[in-house]
mmCIF file of C-alpha atoms in Angstrom:
data_model
loop_
_atom_site.group_PDB
_atom_site.id
_atom_site.type_symbol
_atom_site.label_atom_id
_atom_site.label_comp_id
_atom_site.label_asym_id
_atom_site.label_seq_id
_atom_site.Cartn_x
_atom_site.Cartn_y
_atom_site.Cartn_z
ATOM 1 C CA MET A 1 0.000 0.000 0.000
ATOM 2 C CA ALA A 2 2.765 2.408 0.899
ATOM 3 C CA SER A 3 4.607 1.697 -2.332
ATOM 4 C CA SER A 4 1.760 3.081 -4.435
ATOM 5 C CA MET A 5 1.943 6.508 -2.694
ATOM 6 C CA SER A 6 4.124 9.406 -3.813
ATOM 7 C CA SER A 7 7.005 10.304 -1.545
ATOM 8 C CA ALA A 8 5.377 13.447 -0.129
ATOM 9 C CA SER A 9 2.155 11.705 0.766
ATOM 10 C CA ALA A 10 4.126 8.761 2.135
ATOM 11 C CA LEU A 11 5.999 11.165 4.343
ATOM 12 C CA ARG A 12 2.693 12.613 5.529
ATOM 13 C CA PHE A 13 1.216 9.183 6.105
ATOM 14 C CA TRP A 14 4.079 7.958 8.257
ATOM 15 C CA ALA A 15 4.493 11.320 9.973
ATOM 16 C CA SER A 16 0.849 11.331 10.966
ATOM 17 C CA ARG A 17 1.236 7.846 12.374
ATOM 18 C CA PHE A 18 4.324 8.491 14.446
ATOM 19 C CA LEU A 19 4.414 12.160 15.295
ATOM 20 C CA ARG A 20 2.383 12.989 18.368
ATOM 21 C CA HIS A 21 0.323 15.975 17.439
ATOM 22 C CA GLN A 22 -2.870 17.825 18.163
ATOM 23 C CA GLU A 23 -5.694 18.207 15.723
ATOM 24 C CA SER A 24 -4.316 21.430 14.295
ATOM 25 C CA HIS A 25 -1.115 19.800 13.135
ATOM 26 C CA LEU A 26 -2.780 17.940 10.332
ATOM 27 C CA GLY A 27 -2.842 21.202 8.416
ATOM 28 C CA ALA A 28 0.635 22.064 9.572
ATOM 29 C CA LEU A 29 1.962 18.766 8.273
ATOM 30 C CA SER A 30 1.709 20.211 4.804
ATOM 31 C CA ALA A 31 4.196 22.796 6.054
ATOM 32 C CA LEU A 32 6.806 20.110 6.355
ATOM 33 C CA GLY A 33 7.940 20.810 2.861
ATOM 34 C CA ALA A 34 8.298 24.594 3.059
ATOM 35 C CA ARG A 35 9.194 25.101 6.714
ATOM 36 C CA GLY A 36 11.422 22.139 7.479
ATOM 37 C CA TYR A 37 10.147 20.109 10.419
ATOM 38 C CA LYS A 38 8.199 22.960 11.952
ATOM 39 C CA THR A 39 4.817 21.627 12.969
ATOM 40 C CA THR A 40 3.938 24.201 15.560
ATOM 41 C CA THR A 41 4.853 27.745 16.403
ATOM 42 C CA GLY A 42 4.653 27.000 20.113
ATOM 43 C CA ILE A 43 2.165 29.828 20.574
ATOM 44 C CA VAL A 44 -1.482 29.085 21.215
ATOM 45 C CA GLY A 45 -3.716 30.298 18.415
ATOM 46 C CA VAL A 46 -0.891 30.949 15.945
ATOM 47 C CA GLU A 47 -0.823 28.390 13.161
ATOM 48 C CA VAL A 48 2.232 27.599 11.089
ATOM 49 C CA ASP A 49 2.036 29.338 7.731
ATOM 50 C CA PRO A 50 3.689 27.230 5.011
ATOM 51 C CA GLU A 51 4.103 30.313 2.827
ATOM 52 C CA ALA A 52 5.165 32.621 5.648
ATOM 53 C CA PRO A 53 7.905 34.553 3.817
ATOM 54 C CA ASP A 54 5.549 35.249 0.887
ATOM 55 C CA THR A 55 2.676 36.278 3.141
ATOM 56 C CA LEU A 56 4.956 38.567 5.124
ATOM 57 C CA ARG A 57 6.397 40.100 1.956
ATOM 58 C CA HIS A 58 2.911 40.766 0.636
ATOM 59 C CA LEU A 59 1.774 42.340 3.904
ATOM 60 C CA LEU A 60 4.860 44.538 4.245
ATOM 61 C CA LYS A 61 4.424 45.833 0.688
ATOM 62 C CA LYS A 62 0.778 46.520 1.476
ATOM 63 C CA ILE A 63 1.835 48.476 4.578
ATOM 64 C CA LEU A 64 4.203 50.586 2.516
ATOM 65 C CA ARG A 65 1.389 51.325 0.050
ATOM 66 C CA GLU A 66 -1.205 52.093 2.715
ATOM 67 C CA VAL A 67 1.017 54.316 4.842
ATOM 68 C CA LYS A 68 1.223 56.839 2.028
ATOM 69 C CA VAL A 69 -1.986 58.472 3.280
ATOM 70 C CA ILE A 70 -0.055 59.684 6.333
ATOM 71 C CA PRO A 71 1.859 62.961 5.769
ATOM 72 C CA GLU A 72 5.522 62.457 4.970
ATOM 73 C CA ASN A 73 6.874 64.493 7.846
ATOM 74 C CA ALA A 74 4.872 62.573 10.490
ATOM 75 C CA GLN A 75 7.083 60.555 12.805
ATOM 76 C CA TYR A 76 4.552 57.695 12.651
ATOM 77 C CA ARG A 77 5.012 57.297 8.904
ATOM 78 C CA VAL A 78 8.791 57.489 9.249
ATOM 79 C CA SER A 79 8.903 54.759 11.883
ATOM 80 C CA VAL A 80 6.447 52.488 10.042
ATOM 81 C CA GLU A 81 8.346 52.821 6.761
ATOM 82 C CA THR A 82 11.686 52.205 8.442
ATOM 83 C CA MET A 83 10.360 49.073 10.116
ATOM 84 C CA ALA A 84 8.656 47.767 6.972
ATOM 85 C CA ASN A 85 11.628 48.454 4.702
ATOM 86 C CA GLN A 86 14.040 46.813 7.093
ATOM 87 C CA ARG A 87 11.912 43.673 7.410
ATOM 88 C CA LEU A 88 11.128 43.575 3.696
ATOM 89 C CA GLU A 89 14.813 43.712 2.876
ATOM 90 C CA VAL A 90 15.501 40.679 5.052
ATOM 91 C CA VAL A 91 12.456 38.730 3.880
ATOM 92 C CA SER A 92 13.274 39.364 0.220
ATOM 93 C CA LYS A 93 16.688 37.725 0.500
ATOM 94 C CA ASP A 94 17.212 34.184 -0.705
ATOM 95 C CA ILE A 95 17.727 32.655 2.718
ATOM 96 C CA SER A 96 15.854 30.104 4.741
ATOM 97 C CA PRO A 97 12.907 31.236 6.919
ATOM 98 C CA GLU A 98 14.867 30.377 10.049
ATOM 99 C CA GLN A 99 17.696 32.656 8.970
ATOM 100 C CA MET A 100 15.181 35.408 8.233
ATOM 101 C CA GLU A 101 13.770 35.060 11.739
ATOM 102 C CA GLU A 102 17.238 35.261 13.217
ATOM 103 C CA GLU A 103 18.199 38.329 11.213
ATOM 104 C CA ILE A 104 15.071 40.269 12.059
ATOM 105 C CA GLY A 105 15.274 39.085 15.661
ATOM 106 C CA GLN A 106 11.665 39.884 16.592
ATOM 107 C CA GLY A 107 10.272 36.380 16.838
ATOM 108 C CA GLN A 108 8.906 33.889 14.360
ATOM 109 C CA LEU A 109 7.648 34.828 10.894
ATOM 110 C CA GLU A 110 4.103 34.011 11.937
ATOM 111 C CA GLU A 111 4.392 36.547 14.770
ATOM 112 C CA LEU A 112 5.747 39.122 12.331
ATOM 113 C CA ILE A 113 2.739 38.463 10.120
ATOM 114 C CA LEU A 114 0.490 39.255 13.087
ATOM 115 C CA HIS A 115 2.446 42.457 13.723
ATOM 116 C CA ALA A 116 1.951 43.456 10.107
ATOM 117 C CA ARG A 117 -1.781 42.743 10.227
ATOM 118 C CA ASP A 118 -2.131 44.857 13.395
ATOM 119 C CA GLU A 119 -0.207 47.708 11.795
ATOM 120 C CA LEU A 120 -2.432 47.531 8.717
ATOM 121 C CA SER A 121 -5.517 47.847 10.905
ATOM 122 C CA LEU A 122 -3.948 50.782 12.736
ATOM 123 C CA ILE A 123 -2.923 52.869 9.700
ATOM 124 C CA PRO A 124 -6.428 54.016 8.641
ATOM 125 C CA LYS A 125 -7.282 54.783 12.272
ATOM 126 C CA MET A 126 -4.163 56.935 12.622
ATOM 127 C CA ALA A 127 -5.031 58.688 9.360
ATOM 128 C CA GLU A 128 -8.410 59.572 10.882
ATOM 129 C CA TRP A 129 -7.129 60.625 14.333
ATOM 130 C CA LYS A 130 -4.088 62.593 13.105
ATOM 131 C CA PRO A 131 -2.225 62.593 16.434
ATOM 132 C CA TRP A 132 0.725 64.419 14.873
ATOM 133 C CA ASP A 133 -1.445 67.532 14.462
ATOM 134 C CA VAL A 134 -0.649 69.435 17.581
ATOM 135 C CA PRO A 135 -2.594 72.615 18.459
ATOM 136 C CA GLU A 136 -0.671 75.791 19.215
ATOM 137 C CA GLY A 137 0.732 75.923 22.701
ATOM 138 C CA HIS A 138 0.358 72.203 23.344
ATOM 139 C CA LYS A 139 3.100 71.189 25.734
ATOM 140 C CA ILE A 140 3.951 67.754 26.992
ATOM 141 C CA LYS A 141 5.397 67.675 30.458
ATOM 142 C CA MET A 142 8.034 65.000 30.986
ATOM 143 C CA VAL A 143 8.931 64.218 34.582
ATOM 144 C CA VAL A 144 11.881 61.954 35.229
ATOM 145 C CA HIS A 145 12.643 60.601 38.695
ATOM 146 C CA ASP A 146 16.183 59.384 38.534
ATOM 147 C CA GLU A 147 17.441 59.918 42.066
ATOM 148 C CA PRO A 148 19.315 56.894 43.348
ATOM 149 C CA VAL A 149 17.551 54.962 46.069
ATOM 150 C CA PRO A 150 19.245 55.855 49.386
ATOM 151 C CA LEU A 151 21.020 52.910 50.945
ATOM 152 C CA PRO A 152 19.689 51.805 54.353
ATOM 153 C CA GLU A 153 21.756 53.114 57.240
ATOM 154 C CA GLU A 154 24.019 50.519 58.764
ATOM 155 C CA GLU A 155 23.257 49.527 62.361
ATOM 156 C CA GLY A 156 25.331 51.299 64.951
ATOM 157 C CA LYS A 157 25.771 54.456 62.872
ATOM 158 C CA MET B 1 11.785 52.995 28.748
ATOM 159 C CA LYS B 2 12.872 56.620 28.580
ATOM 160 C CA SER B 3 13.791 56.369 24.905
ATOM 161 C CA PHE B 4 10.585 54.493 24.122
ATOM 162 C CA LEU B 5 8.508 57.199 25.802
ATOM 163 C CA HIS B 6 10.478 59.866 23.999
ATOM 164 C CA ASN B 7 9.656 58.169 20.682
ATOM 165 C CA LEU B 8 6.025 57.924 21.749
ATOM 166 C CA MET B 9 6.016 61.641 22.446
ATOM 167 C CA LEU B 10 7.290 62.292 18.912
ATOM 168 C CA THR B 11 4.881 59.846 17.255
ATOM 169 C CA VAL B 12 1.608 60.767 18.980
ATOM 170 C CA PRO B 13 2.158 64.245 20.462
ATOM 171 C CA GLY B 14 -1.470 65.254 20.117
ATOM 172 C CA LEU B 15 -2.666 62.447 22.387
ATOM 173 C CA VAL B 16 -0.235 62.741 25.288
ATOM 174 C CA GLN B 17 -0.435 65.345 28.078
ATOM 175 C CA GLU B 18 2.309 64.269 30.473
ATOM 176 C CA ILE B 19 4.939 61.585 30.706
ATOM 177 C CA HIS B 20 6.456 60.322 33.945
ATOM 178 C CA VAL B 21 9.424 57.999 34.222
ATOM 179 C CA GLN B 22 10.487 56.563 37.529
ATOM 180 C CA LYS B 23 13.078 53.827 37.803
ATOM 181 C CA ASN B 24 12.227 52.315 34.415
ATOM 182 C CA GLU B 25 8.441 52.525 35.022
ATOM 183 C CA GLY B 26 6.719 54.740 32.516
ATOM 184 C CA THR B 27 3.376 56.498 32.891
ATOM 185 C CA ILE B 28 1.486 58.476 30.258
ATOM 186 C CA ILE B 29 -1.236 60.906 31.232
ATOM 187 C CA VAL B 30 -3.875 61.545 28.583
ATOM 188 C CA GLU B 31 -7.185 63.330 28.292
ATOM 189 C CA PRO B 32 -10.310 61.132 28.658
ATOM 190 C CA GLU B 33 -11.235 61.746 24.998
ATOM 191 C CA ASN B 34 -7.973 60.197 23.822
ATOM 192 C CA VAL B 35 -7.993 57.017 25.897
ATOM 193 C CA LYS B 36 -9.314 54.727 23.171
ATOM 194 C CA GLU B 37 -6.881 56.093 20.598
ATOM 195 C CA ILE B 38 -3.806 55.763 22.781
ATOM 196 C CA LEU B 39 -4.711 52.233 23.901
ATOM 197 C CA THR B 40 -5.385 51.096 20.326
ATOM 198 C CA PHE B 41 -2.048 52.572 19.273
ATOM 199 C CA LEU B 42 -0.192 50.865 22.109
ATOM 200 C CA ARG B 43 -1.848 47.553 21.299
ATOM 201 C CA ASP B 44 -1.419 47.552 17.528
ATOM 202 C CA HIS B 45 1.737 49.464 16.686
ATOM 203 C CA THR B 46 4.637 47.160 15.822
ATOM 204 C CA SER B 47 7.153 48.654 18.224
ATOM 205 C CA CYS B 48 4.660 48.729 21.122
ATOM 206 C CA GLN B 49 2.625 45.456 21.054
ATOM 207 C CA TYR B 50 1.077 45.976 24.502
ATOM 208 C CA LYS B 51 -1.400 43.185 24.025
ATOM 209 C CA LEU B 52 -2.451 42.619 27.621
ATOM 210 C CA LEU B 53 -4.475 44.910 29.839
ATOM 211 C CA ILE B 54 -3.320 43.937 33.299
ATOM 212 C CA GLU B 55 -5.174 46.413 35.466
ATOM 213 C CA LEU B 56 -7.916 48.981 35.130
ATOM 214 C CA CYS B 57 -8.659 50.783 38.337
ATOM 215 C CA GLY B 58 -9.832 54.075 39.732
ATOM 216 C CA ALA B 59 -8.401 56.404 42.325
ATOM 217 C CA ASP B 60 -10.045 59.272 44.196
ATOM 218 C CA TYR B 61 -8.289 62.567 44.891
ATOM 219 C CA PRO B 62 -11.108 64.727 46.273
ATOM 220 C CA SER B 63 -8.953 67.829 46.549
ATOM 221 C CA LYS B 64 -8.430 67.958 42.794
ATOM 222 C CA GLU B 65 -10.904 69.458 40.375
ATOM 223 C CA ARG B 66 -11.215 66.239 38.384
ATOM 224 C CA ARG B 67 -11.250 63.968 41.367
ATOM 225 C CA PHE B 68 -11.065 60.526 39.780
ATOM 226 C CA GLU B 69 -8.113 59.014 38.065
ATOM 227 C CA VAL B 70 -8.555 55.938 35.862
ATOM 228 C CA VAL B 71 -5.368 53.903 35.587
ATOM 229 C CA TYR B 72 -4.713 51.375 32.831
ATOM 230 C CA GLU B 73 -1.732 49.085 33.203
ATOM 231 C CA LEU B 74 -0.545 47.346 30.011
ATOM 232 C CA LEU B 75 1.952 44.553 29.433
ATOM 233 C CA SER B 76 3.848 43.637 26.282
ATOM 234 C CA VAL B 77 4.847 39.996 26.460
ATOM 235 C CA SER B 78 7.020 40.087 23.342
ATOM 236 C CA SER B 79 9.062 43.075 24.482
ATOM 237 C CA ASN B 80 8.801 42.385 28.243
ATOM 238 C CA ALA B 81 7.653 45.896 29.024
ATOM 239 C CA ARG B 82 4.934 47.465 31.102
ATOM 240 C CA ILE B 83 3.380 50.890 30.772
ATOM 241 C CA ARG B 84 0.762 52.813 32.695
ATOM 242 C CA VAL B 85 -1.845 55.113 31.125
ATOM 243 C CA LYS B 86 -3.768 57.511 33.353
ATOM 244 C CA THR B 87 -6.692 59.850 32.763
ATOM 245 C CA ARG B 88 -8.459 62.301 35.046
ATOM 246 C CA VAL B 89 -12.236 62.512 35.101
ATOM 247 C CA ASP B 90 -14.815 64.070 37.382
ATOM 248 C CA GLU B 91 -18.099 62.662 38.678
ATOM 249 C CA TYR B 92 -20.287 63.851 35.863
ATOM 250 C CA LYS B 93 -18.218 63.312 32.791
ATOM 251 C CA GLY B 94 -17.230 59.753 32.046
ATOM 252 C CA VAL B 95 -14.566 58.112 29.951
ATOM 253 C CA SER B 96 -14.946 55.807 26.934
ATOM 254 C CA SER B 97 -15.078 52.137 27.660
ATOM 255 C CA VAL B 98 -12.119 50.159 26.301
ATOM 256 C CA THR B 99 -13.994 46.853 26.209
ATOM 257 C CA SER B 100 -13.843 46.913 22.411
ATOM 258 C CA ILE B 101 -10.033 47.025 22.601
ATOM 259 C CA PHE B 102 -9.400 44.742 25.599
ATOM 260 C CA SER B 103 -12.337 42.522 26.469
ATOM 261 C CA ASN B 104 -11.101 41.917 30.017
ATOM 262 C CA ALA B 105 -11.807 45.579 30.756
ATOM 263 C CA GLY B 106 -15.503 44.654 31.084
ATOM 264 C CA TRP B 107 -15.537 43.584 34.712
ATOM 265 C CA ALA B 108 -12.796 46.010 35.742
ATOM 266 C CA GLU B 109 -14.885 48.925 34.460
ATOM 267 C CA ARG B 110 -17.932 47.558 36.235
ATOM 268 C CA GLU B 111 -15.881 47.547 39.439
ATOM 269 C CA ALA B 112 -14.725 51.147 38.932
ATOM 270 C CA TRP B 113 -18.326 52.168 38.270
ATOM 271 C CA ASP B 114 -19.645 50.302 41.304
ATOM 272 C CA LEU B 115 -17.036 51.508 43.771
ATOM 273 C CA TYR B 116 -16.258 55.026 42.526
ATOM 274 C CA GLY B 117 -19.096 56.036 40.245
ATOM 275 C CA ILE B 118 -16.858 56.565 37.193
ATOM 276 C CA PHE B 119 -19.114 56.260 34.153
ATOM 277 C CA PHE B 120 -17.872 54.355 31.080
ATOM 278 C CA GLN B 121 -19.551 55.265 27.790
ATOM 279 C CA ASP B 122 -20.459 52.443 25.392
ATOM 280 C CA HIS B 123 -19.883 49.766 27.980
ATOM 281 C CA PRO B 124 -21.892 46.658 27.016
ATOM 282 C CA ASP B 125 -23.085 45.860 30.569
ATOM 283 C CA LEU B 126 -22.384 48.546 33.169
ATOM 284 C CA ARG B 127 -23.941 47.439 36.462
ATOM 285 C CA ARG B 128 -22.874 46.761 40.017
ATOM 286 C CA ILE B 129 -20.480 43.900 40.593
ATOM 287 C CA LEU B 130 -19.312 43.943 44.227
ATOM 288 C CA THR B 131 -21.814 45.874 46.320
ATOM 289 C CA ASP B 132 -25.082 44.484 47.567
ATOM 290 C CA TYR B 133 -28.243 44.716 45.432
ATOM 291 C CA GLY B 134 -29.886 48.036 46.225
ATOM 292 C CA PHE B 135 -26.737 49.432 47.847
ATOM 293 C CA GLU B 136 -26.579 53.188 47.560
ATOM 294 C CA GLY B 137 -23.390 55.143 47.408
ATOM 295 C CA TYR B 138 -19.902 54.570 46.107
ATOM 296 C CA PRO B 139 -17.867 52.935 48.863
ATOM 297 C CA LEU B 140 -14.294 53.632 47.761
ATOM 298 C CA ARG B 141 -14.735 57.382 47.484
ATOM 299 C CA LYS B 142 -12.814 59.270 50.131
ATOM 300 C CA ASP B 143 -15.979 60.898 51.494
ATOM 301 C CA PHE B 144 -17.679 57.559 52.114
ATOM 302 C CA PRO B 145 -17.185 56.542 55.778
ATOM 303 C CA LEU B 146 -15.313 53.371 56.707
ATOM 304 C CA SER B 147 -18.287 51.903 58.565
ATOM 305 C CA GLY B 148 -20.843 52.803 55.889
ATOM 306 C CA PHE B 149 -24.308 54.232 56.532
ATOM 307 C CA THR B 150 -26.326 51.078 57.283
ATOM 308 C CA GLU B 151 -25.911 47.987 59.373
ATOM 309 C CA VAL B 152 -27.459 44.553 59.041
ATOM 310 C CA ARG B 153 -29.159 42.351 61.583
ATOM 311 C CA TYR B 154 -31.512 39.384 61.642
ATOM 312 C CA ASP B 155 -35.030 40.337 62.672
ATOM 313 C CA GLU B 156 -36.703 37.555 64.630
ATOM 314 C CA SER B 157 -40.262 38.803 64.118
ATOM 315 C CA ASN B 158 -39.963 39.149 60.362
ATOM 316 C CA LYS B 159 -37.627 36.173 60.080
ATOM 317 C CA ARG B 160 -35.328 37.961 57.650
ATOM 318 C CA VAL B 161 -32.246 40.092 57.498
ATOM 319 C CA ILE B 162 -32.997 43.804 57.655
ATOM 320 C CA TYR B 163 -31.021 46.967 57.065
ATOM 321 C CA GLU B 164 -31.030 49.700 59.682
ATOM 322 C CA PRO B 165 -29.222 52.990 59.947
ATOM 323 C CA LEU B 166 -25.829 52.680 61.565
ATOM 324 C CA GLU B 167 -25.591 52.869 65.356
ATOM 325 C CA MET B 168 -22.162 53.202 66.912
ATOM 326 C CA PRO B 169 -22.354 52.814 70.711
ATOM 327 C CA GLN B 170 -18.665 53.664 71.064
ATOM 328 C CA GLU B 171 -17.148 56.551 69.223
ATOM 329 C CA PHE B 172 -14.650 55.692 66.551
ATOM 330 C CA ARG B 173 -11.144 55.539 68.015
ATOM 331 C CA SER B 174 -8.444 56.614 65.647
ATOM 332 C CA PHE B 175 -4.944 55.387 66.450
ATOM 333 C CA ASP B 176 -2.175 57.413 64.962
ATOM 334 C CA LEU B 177 0.440 54.746 65.836
ATOM 335 C CA GLN B 178 3.285 57.267 65.839
ATOM 336 C CA SER B 179 4.579 56.151 69.207
ATOM 337 C CA PRO B 180 5.695 52.554 69.843
ATOM 338 C CA TRP B 181 4.252 52.680 73.350
ATOM 339 C CA ASN B 182 0.618 52.049 74.204
ATOM 340 C CA PRO B 183 -1.212 55.179 73.045
ATOM 341 C CA LEU B 184 -3.979 54.748 75.624
ATOM 342 C CA VAL B 185 -1.501 55.226 78.441
ATOM 343 C CA HIS B 186 1.000 57.646 76.944
ATOM 344 C CA THR B 187 -1.355 60.012 75.160
ATOM 345 C CA GLU B 188 -0.926 63.711 74.832
ATOM 346 C CA ASP B 189 -3.861 65.698 76.085
ATOM 347 C CA LYS B 190 -5.897 66.002 72.916
ATOM 348 C CA SER B 191 -9.055 67.549 74.407
#
């Protein structure tokens, strides 16, 4: 029976027999090809994405398109573009996903995809709120308490 | 934390009123109208990622014009950082509910409403959570007495628990505990 299967489906068949997994892994088993032996991200609710570098690339490009509604001199747009360009540069290289994760250093690619989705949901809200528009005379008070904690007095002194 | 708050000040200057930093603990003070915006920004922006609302509580400063302070404490698991967001409100004007941003704010806002009387607009279910049914007053306000206004006893004739106005047979003794010796013996003449 096993001899009539192709090698990829044979791999899946035997992997499903011997790998201990939860229900969600059956979908992740198809990730075996693209993501090495990664069957789980280790985070509850975050599934392995077999096409993670492509998804992330697509989302980062979308961020760079969408952020254009924010004025160019706004610090928000500057920081979002810097972040997106830096991650896009790494994700566009011809390296393995694990190496991409290591170079970016902000967690797994699936987590970065979640970051990108959150940022995409935030951009239109920021365009509506315009927090960079500051009225005349608006001052932000910054109070810094940096005094060193006094050492307890030694007994006898 | 200082550099992060400095960046925050540059990114969202219109939302922030004050920033406090003390020993790596940062606090942002905002106007009540901007609470939802600042919390959404802190939750969703890539460099912030404060996904968890740890605490939502009230505080009463009766000497101030806007006596109540609502404090939101956020945690970012991925960057191992905490931040505090505070707003000042008075008794009549409320603050927007953040249940749509953090769903665990539901009960915390109910508690602040029940104990302080801070109103949360657009809250899905704002009702009492800790005080007794039919309890009047807001117990954690500074002008609410420690012993309350009513006391409870079991009425034998009616065979039920009844509420009566408070009766204190002994006047309330306040110990200042400044002296290590027994204050009842070594008291100054306070009459």
